[in-house]
PDB file of C-alpha atoms in Angstrom:
ATOM      1  CA  UNK A 521     -26.965  33.975   2.464  1.00  0.00           C
ATOM      2  CA  UNK A 522     -23.681  32.348   3.487  1.00  0.00           C
ATOM      3  CA  UNK A 523     -25.567  29.447   5.023  1.00  0.00           C
ATOM      4  CA  UNK A 524     -27.295  28.834   1.709  1.00  0.00           C
ATOM      5  CA  UNK A 525     -24.002  28.902  -0.214  1.00  0.00           C
ATOM      6  CA  UNK A 526     -22.423  26.564   2.335  1.00  0.00           C
ATOM      7  CA  UNK A 527     -25.339  24.143   1.990  1.00  0.00           C
ATOM      8  CA  UNK A 528     -25.042  24.178  -1.812  1.00  0.00           C
ATOM      9  CA  UNK A 529     -21.281  23.611  -1.616  1.00  0.00           C
ATOM     10  CA  UNK A 530     -21.785  20.732   0.817  1.00  0.00           C
ATOM     11  CA  UNK A 531     -24.404  19.121  -1.442  1.00  0.00           C
ATOM     12  CA  UNK A 532     -22.052  19.410  -4.434  1.00  0.00           C
ATOM     13  CA  UNK A 533     -19.260  17.850  -2.380  1.00  0.00           C
ATOM     14  CA  UNK A 534     -21.454  14.932  -1.283  1.00  0.00           C
ATOM     15  CA  UNK A 535     -22.662  14.384  -4.861  1.00  0.00           C
ATOM     16  CA  UNK A 536     -19.082  14.357  -6.204  1.00  0.00           C
ATOM     17  CA  UNK A 537     -17.972  11.860  -3.548  1.00  0.00           C
ATOM     18  CA  UNK A 538     -20.964   9.620  -4.318  1.00  0.00           C
ATOM     19  CA  UNK A 539     -20.261   9.691  -8.069  1.00  0.00           C
ATOM     20  CA  UNK A 540     -16.566   9.032  -7.442  1.00  0.00           C
ATOM     21  CA  UNK A 541     -17.406   6.025  -5.254  1.00  0.00           C
ATOM     22  CA  UNK A 542     -19.729   4.701  -7.964  1.00  0.00           C
ATOM     23  CA  UNK A 543     -16.988   5.080 -10.577  1.00  0.00           C
ATOM     24  CA  UNK A 544     -14.444   3.310  -8.383  1.00  0.00           C
ATOM     25  CA  UNK A 545     -16.889   0.479  -7.716  1.00  0.00           C
ATOM     26  CA  UNK A 546     -17.570   0.117 -11.459  1.00  0.00           C
ATOM     27  CA  UNK A 547     -13.841   0.155 -12.277  1.00  0.00           C
ATOM     28  CA  UNK A 548     -13.127  -2.468  -9.612  1.00  0.00           C
ATOM     29  CA  UNK A 549     -15.850  -4.688 -11.056  1.00  0.00           C
ATOM     30  CA  UNK A 550     -14.231  -4.322 -14.485  1.00  0.00           C
ATOM     31  CA  UNK A 551     -10.801  -5.125 -13.024  1.00  0.00           C
ATOM     32  CA  UNK A 552      -9.365  -1.725 -13.890  1.00  0.00           C
ATOM     33  CA  UNK A 553      -8.903  -0.304 -10.385  1.00  0.00           C
ATOM     34  CA  UNK A 554      -6.089  -2.121  -8.664  1.00  0.00           C
ATOM     35  CA  UNK A 555      -3.872   0.556  -7.175  1.00  0.00           C
ATOM     36  CA  UNK A 556      -0.120   0.709  -7.475  1.00  0.00           C
ATOM     37  CA  UNK A 557       1.591  -2.587  -8.342  1.00  0.00           C
ATOM     38  CA  UNK A 558       3.896  -4.006  -5.704  1.00  0.00           C
ATOM     39  CA  UNK A 559       7.630  -3.541  -6.299  1.00  0.00           C
ATOM     40  CA  UNK A 560       8.594  -7.162  -5.645  1.00  0.00           C
ATOM     41  CA  UNK A 561      12.254  -6.713  -6.594  1.00  0.00           C
ATOM     42  CA  UNK A 562      12.689  -3.859  -4.125  1.00  0.00           C
ATOM     43  CA  UNK A 563      10.821  -5.738  -1.408  1.00  0.00           C
ATOM     44  CA  UNK A 564      12.925  -8.868  -1.941  1.00  0.00           C
ATOM     45  CA  UNK A 565      16.104  -6.793  -1.694  1.00  0.00           C
ATOM     46  CA  UNK A 566      14.844  -5.156   1.497  1.00  0.00           C
ATOM     47  CA  UNK A 567      13.928  -8.532   3.001  1.00  0.00           C
ATOM     48  CA  UNK A 568      17.400  -9.817   2.109  1.00  0.00           C
ATOM     49  CA  UNK A 569      18.985  -6.839   3.869  1.00  0.00           C
ATOM     50  CA  UNK A 570      16.816  -7.482   6.932  1.00  0.00           C
ATOM     51  CA  UNK A 571      17.756 -11.161   6.913  1.00  0.00           C
ATOM     52  CA  UNK A 572      21.463 -10.263   6.808  1.00  0.00           C
ATOM     53  CA  UNK A 573      20.947  -8.244   9.972  1.00  0.00           C
ATOM     54  CA  UNK A 574      21.414  -4.753   8.605  1.00  0.00           C
ATOM     55  CA  UNK A 575      19.970  -1.987  10.730  1.00  0.00           C
ATOM     56  CA  UNK A 576      16.879  -0.130   9.642  1.00  0.00           C
ATOM     57  CA  UNK A 577      18.840   3.120   9.535  1.00  0.00           C
ATOM     58  CA  UNK A 578      21.403   1.688   7.131  1.00  0.00           C
ATOM     59  CA  UNK A 579      18.687   0.189   4.909  1.00  0.00           C
ATOM     60  CA  UNK A 580      16.747   3.462   4.831  1.00  0.00           C
ATOM     61  CA  UNK A 581      19.906   5.395   3.996  1.00  0.00           C
ATOM     62  CA  UNK A 582      20.977   2.953   1.267  1.00  0.00           C
ATOM     63  CA  UNK A 583      17.603   2.535  -0.431  1.00  0.00           C
ATOM     64  CA  UNK A 584      15.602   5.649   0.373  1.00  0.00           C
ATOM     65  CA  UNK A 585      12.507   3.755   1.533  1.00  0.00           C
ATOM     66  CA  UNK A 586      10.593   4.984   4.551  1.00  0.00           C
ATOM     67  CA  UNK A 587      10.726   3.257   7.912  1.00  0.00           C
ATOM     68  CA  UNK A 588       6.994   2.567   7.689  1.00  0.00           C
ATOM     69  CA  UNK A 589       7.539   0.662   4.420  1.00  0.00           C
ATOM     70  CA  UNK A 590      10.358  -1.257   6.043  1.00  0.00           C
ATOM     71  CA  UNK A 591       8.288  -2.137   9.111  1.00  0.00           C
ATOM     72  CA  UNK A 592       5.394  -3.336   6.951  1.00  0.00           C
ATOM     73  CA  UNK A 593       7.428  -5.872   4.949  1.00  0.00           C
ATOM     74  CA  UNK A 594       7.782  -8.761   7.436  1.00  0.00           C
ATOM     75  CA  UNK A 595       4.041  -8.786   8.078  1.00  0.00           C
ATOM     76  CA  UNK A 596       2.991  -8.089   4.486  1.00  0.00           C
ATOM     77  CA  UNK A 597       0.222 -10.524   3.423  1.00  0.00           C
ATOM     78  CA  UNK A 598       1.510 -10.752  -0.149  1.00  0.00           C
ATOM     79  CA  UNK A 599       5.014 -11.951   0.615  1.00  0.00           C
ATOM     80  CA  UNK A 600       6.590 -13.468  -2.509  1.00  0.00           C
ATOM     81  CA  UNK A 601       7.025 -17.227  -2.419  1.00  0.00           C
ATOM     82  CA  UNK A 602      10.770 -16.725  -2.867  1.00  0.00           C
ATOM     83  CA  UNK A 603      10.875 -15.052   0.547  1.00  0.00           C
ATOM     84  CA  UNK A 604       8.972 -17.973   2.039  1.00  0.00           C
ATOM     85  CA  UNK A 605      11.314 -20.553   0.521  1.00  0.00           C
ATOM     86  CA  UNK A 606      14.396 -18.571   1.565  1.00  0.00           C
ATOM     87  CA  UNK A 607      13.240 -18.628   5.184  1.00  0.00           C
ATOM     88  CA  UNK A 608      12.996 -14.842   5.408  1.00  0.00           C
ATOM     89  CA  UNK A 609       9.333 -15.106   6.346  1.00  0.00           C
ATOM     90  CA  UNK A 610       7.821 -18.256   7.811  1.00  0.00           C
ATOM     91  CA  UNK A 611       4.203 -17.777   6.778  1.00  0.00           C
ATOM     92  CA  UNK A 612       1.836 -15.525   4.899  1.00  0.00           C
ATOM     93  CA  UNK A 613      -0.482 -13.599   7.123  1.00  0.00           C
ATOM     94  CA  UNK A 614      -4.223 -13.638   6.463  1.00  0.00           C
ATOM     95  CA  UNK A 615      -5.652 -10.563   4.803  1.00  0.00           C
TER      96      UNK A 615
END
């Protein structure tokens, strides 16, 4: 009896995931599924702090961003052109 209920629950779960994936694919095709927009002002300020030689601990304490966000910035593929022209980052990395 429990095996049957577990199988039904699993089938429902798989069906929901499949329908969700179809909806996401349709939304992406329509240009409506883009995720969270990048906070370019915050990232530029963080890059400026890094360029000035501030420690990660002081940047994290001052801004409240996580260390993983901070570590991702210098290798971020969508670095603003202002950071490239300022010499903060020398090149954009391939996606």
